C-alpha positions as a LaTeX table, in Angstrom:
\begin{tabular}{lrrr}
\hline
Residue & $x$ (\AA) & $y$ (\AA) & $z$ (\AA) \\
\hline
Met1 & 49.11 & 89.49 & 41.73 \\
Glu2 & 47.92 & 86.18 & 40.27 \\
Thr3 & 50.03 & 86.12 & 37.10 \\
Val4 & 53.41 & 87.72 & 36.45 \\
Glu5 & 54.75 & 88.11 & 32.92 \\
Ile6 & 58.44 & 88.84 & 32.41 \\
Arg7 & 59.60 & 90.00 & 28.98 \\
Tyr8 & 62.89 & 90.82 & 27.28 \\
Asn9 & 64.46 & 94.18 & 28.09 \\
Lys10 & 63.98 & 95.68 & 24.63 \\
Lys11 & 66.08 & 98.80 & 25.19 \\
Arg12 & 69.17 & 96.82 & 26.14 \\
Leu13 & 68.78 & 94.27 & 23.35 \\
Phe14 & 68.05 & 96.82 & 20.62 \\
Leu15 & 71.06 & 98.86 & 21.75 \\
Leu16 & 73.20 & 95.73 & 21.50 \\
Phe17 & 71.81 & 94.92 & 18.04 \\
Gly18 & 72.39 & 98.51 & 16.93 \\
Leu19 & 76.01 & 98.50 & 18.07 \\
Phe20 & 76.58 & 95.15 & 16.36 \\
Ile21 & 75.09 & 96.37 & 13.08 \\
Ile22 & 77.14 & 99.60 & 13.19 \\
Ala23 & 80.33 & 97.60 & 13.79 \\
Phe24 & 79.43 & 95.19 & 10.99 \\
Leu25 & 78.64 & 97.98 & 8.51 \\
Gly26 & 81.80 & 99.84 & 9.54 \\
Thr27 & 83.89 & 96.76 & 8.86 \\
Met28 & 82.24 & 96.24 & 5.47 \\
Ala29 & 82.76 & 99.90 & 4.55 \\
Tyr30 & 86.43 & 99.64 & 5.51 \\
Val31 & 86.94 & 96.48 & 3.48 \\
Phe32 & 85.10 & 97.62 & 0.35 \\
Leu33 & 85.58 & 101.38 & 0.34 \\
Ser34 & 89.02 & 102.02 & 1.82 \\
Gly35 & 90.91 & 100.65 & $-1.15$ \\
Lys36 & 93.51 & 99.08 & 1.16 \\
Ile37 & 92.23 & 95.55 & 0.58 \\
Lys38 & 92.14 & 94.04 & $-2.89$ \\
Ile39 & 88.55 & 93.11 & $-3.69$ \\
Asp40 & 88.17 & 89.90 & $-5.65$ \\
Asn41 & 85.41 & 87.36 & $-6.21$ \\
Lys42 & 86.43 & 85.27 & $-3.16$ \\
Leu43 & 85.99 & 88.26 & $-0.84$ \\
Val44 & 82.58 & 89.08 & $-2.34$ \\
Ile45 & 81.39 & 85.46 & $-1.97$ \\
Leu46 & 82.70 & 85.32 & 1.60 \\
Thr47 & 80.88 & 88.56 & 2.41 \\
Ile48 & 77.60 & 87.27 & 0.96 \\
Ile49 & 77.90 & 84.06 & 3.00 \\
Met50 & 78.72 & 86.05 & 6.14 \\
Val51 & 75.71 & 88.36 & 5.68 \\
Ala52 & 73.43 & 85.34 & 5.09 \\
Ile53 & 74.65 & 83.66 & 8.29 \\
Leu54 & 74.25 & 86.90 & 10.22 \\
Ala55 & 70.70 & 87.39 & 8.93 \\
Tyr56 & 69.82 & 83.74 & 9.60 \\
Ser57 & 70.92 & 84.08 & 13.23 \\
Leu58 & 69.71 & 87.61 & 14.03 \\
Ile59 & 66.32 & 87.87 & 12.31 \\
Pro60 & 64.58 & 85.17 & 14.42 \\
Leu61 & 66.01 & 86.71 & 17.58 \\
Leu62 & 64.84 & 90.19 & 16.55 \\
Lys63 & 61.37 & 88.83 & 15.78 \\
Arg64 & 61.19 & 87.14 & 19.18 \\
Val65 & 62.26 & 90.31 & 21.01 \\
His66 & 59.97 & 92.53 & 18.96 \\
Ser67 & 56.91 & 90.25 & 19.40 \\
Asn68 & 56.40 & 91.31 & 23.04 \\
Thr69 & 55.68 & 87.69 & 24.03 \\
Pro70 & 56.44 & 87.05 & 27.70 \\
Val71 & 59.59 & 85.00 & 28.27 \\
Ile72 & 58.50 & 83.79 & 31.71 \\
Ile73 & 54.92 & 83.52 & 32.94 \\
Leu74 & 54.55 & 82.75 & 36.64 \\
Thr75 & 51.31 & 81.70 & 38.27 \\
Lys76 & 50.65 & 80.06 & 41.62 \\
Gln77 & 50.14 & 76.74 & 39.79 \\
Ser78 & 52.73 & 76.75 & 37.02 \\
Ile79 & 55.61 & 78.36 & 35.17 \\
Asp80 & 55.71 & 78.83 & 31.39 \\
Ile81 & 59.02 & 79.51 & 29.63 \\
Asn82 & 59.19 & 80.91 & 26.07 \\
Gln83 & 62.84 & 81.15 & 25.13 \\
Arg84 & 64.38 & 79.13 & 22.28 \\
Lys85 & 62.09 & 76.24 & 23.12 \\
Ser86 & 58.85 & 76.66 & 25.00 \\
Phe87 & 58.09 & 74.49 & 27.99 \\
Ser88 & 55.77 & 74.54 & 30.94 \\
Phe89 & 55.85 & 72.95 & 34.39 \\
Leu90 & 53.49 & 72.75 & 37.28 \\
Trp91 & 55.27 & 73.85 & 40.45 \\
Ser92 & 54.61 & 70.37 & 41.84 \\
Gln93 & 56.78 & 68.90 & 39.04 \\
Ile94 & 59.79 & 71.01 & 40.05 \\
Gln95 & 61.82 & 69.26 & 42.73 \\
Ser96 & 64.14 & 72.21 & 43.33 \\
Trp97 & 65.73 & 75.13 & 41.55 \\
Asn98 & 68.89 & 77.16 & 41.86 \\
Thr99 & 70.71 & 80.03 & 40.27 \\
Lys100 & 74.04 & 80.01 & 38.52 \\
Glu101 & 76.22 & 82.49 & 36.69 \\
Asp102 & 78.29 & 81.59 & 33.65 \\
Glu103 & 80.56 & 84.25 & 32.11 \\
Gly104 & 78.40 & 87.10 & 33.43 \\
Thr105 & 75.10 & 85.54 & 32.30 \\
Lys106 & 72.67 & 84.62 & 35.06 \\
Tyr107 & 70.48 & 81.54 & 34.88 \\
Ile108 & 67.77 & 79.88 & 36.93 \\
Val109 & 68.03 & 76.11 & 36.72 \\
Leu110 & 64.89 & 74.05 & 37.28 \\
His111 & 65.40 & 70.48 & 38.53 \\
Thr112 & 62.62 & 68.07 & 37.54 \\
Glu113 & 62.29 & 64.32 & 37.08 \\
Glu114 & 62.90 & 64.88 & 33.35 \\
Gly115 & 66.22 & 66.64 & 34.02 \\
Glu116 & 67.41 & 70.22 & 34.25 \\
Lys117 & 66.09 & 73.23 & 32.33 \\
Ser118 & 68.08 & 76.49 & 32.33 \\
Ile119 & 66.42 & 79.89 & 31.98 \\
Asn120 & 68.57 & 82.87 & 30.99 \\
Ile121 & 67.44 & 85.79 & 33.17 \\
Ser122 & 70.11 & 88.34 & 32.20 \\
Ala123 & 68.32 & 90.11 & 29.35 \\
Leu124 & 64.89 & 90.41 & 30.94 \\
Asp125 & 62.99 & 93.53 & 31.93 \\
Arg126 & 63.29 & 92.82 & 35.66 \\
Lys127 & 66.46 & 92.55 & 37.71 \\
Ser128 & 67.68 & 89.05 & 38.46 \\
Lys129 & 67.22 & 89.58 & 42.19 \\
Glu130 & 63.57 & 90.52 & 41.65 \\
Ile131 & 63.02 & 87.47 & 39.42 \\
Ile132 & 64.52 & 85.21 & 42.10 \\
Glu133 & 62.22 & 86.76 & 44.73 \\
Leu134 & 59.23 & 86.09 & 42.46 \\
Phe135 & 60.38 & 82.48 & 42.01 \\
Ile136 & 60.53 & 82.05 & 45.79 \\
Glu137 & 57.08 & 83.61 & 46.19 \\
Tyr138 & 55.36 & 81.67 & 43.40 \\
Ser139 & 57.09 & 78.30 & 43.66 \\
Gly140 & 56.87 & 77.89 & 47.39 \\
Ile141 & 60.11 & 75.94 & 47.03 \\
His142 & 62.77 & 77.25 & 49.36 \\
Arg143 & 65.33 & 74.54 & 48.62 \\
Leu144 & 67.64 & 76.91 & 46.79 \\
Ile145 & 71.06 & 75.64 & 45.94 \\
Asp146 & 73.87 & 78.15 & 45.45 \\
Cys147 & 71.76 & 81.29 & 45.11 \\
Thr148 & 74.39 & 83.72 & 43.76 \\
Ala149 & 72.32 & 86.46 & 42.15 \\
\hline
\end{tabular}
């Protein structure tokens, strides 16, 4: 087990996207087809702007999830992260790391000389506990601070 690749959990994310799109389309159908709300030019313009913002924010995320690119690549020498911004560290550059949870989302925080880098591990295809065990195994760093996963 030289290299471990951890990807997004596609089933969970596509289910979330599907529910969001159904709710959005249901709201639009209610507004435009129910006849209870007066449709004027302001509402149409607002809807077009809202759809453009939604597409601008969701399409890149859908592409990233659909691309099957690993989010975390662990080797005995380094860790590569491909989330919003890609970055890579040798394990020797990481002084310590810890876990934290913020509003139900779990993160691994890497502490380096450059600062802290957070990795969201909630939507990945492995359980957070398993990811933490892999971090312990691959990093060789056992200076965990506040391991709450």
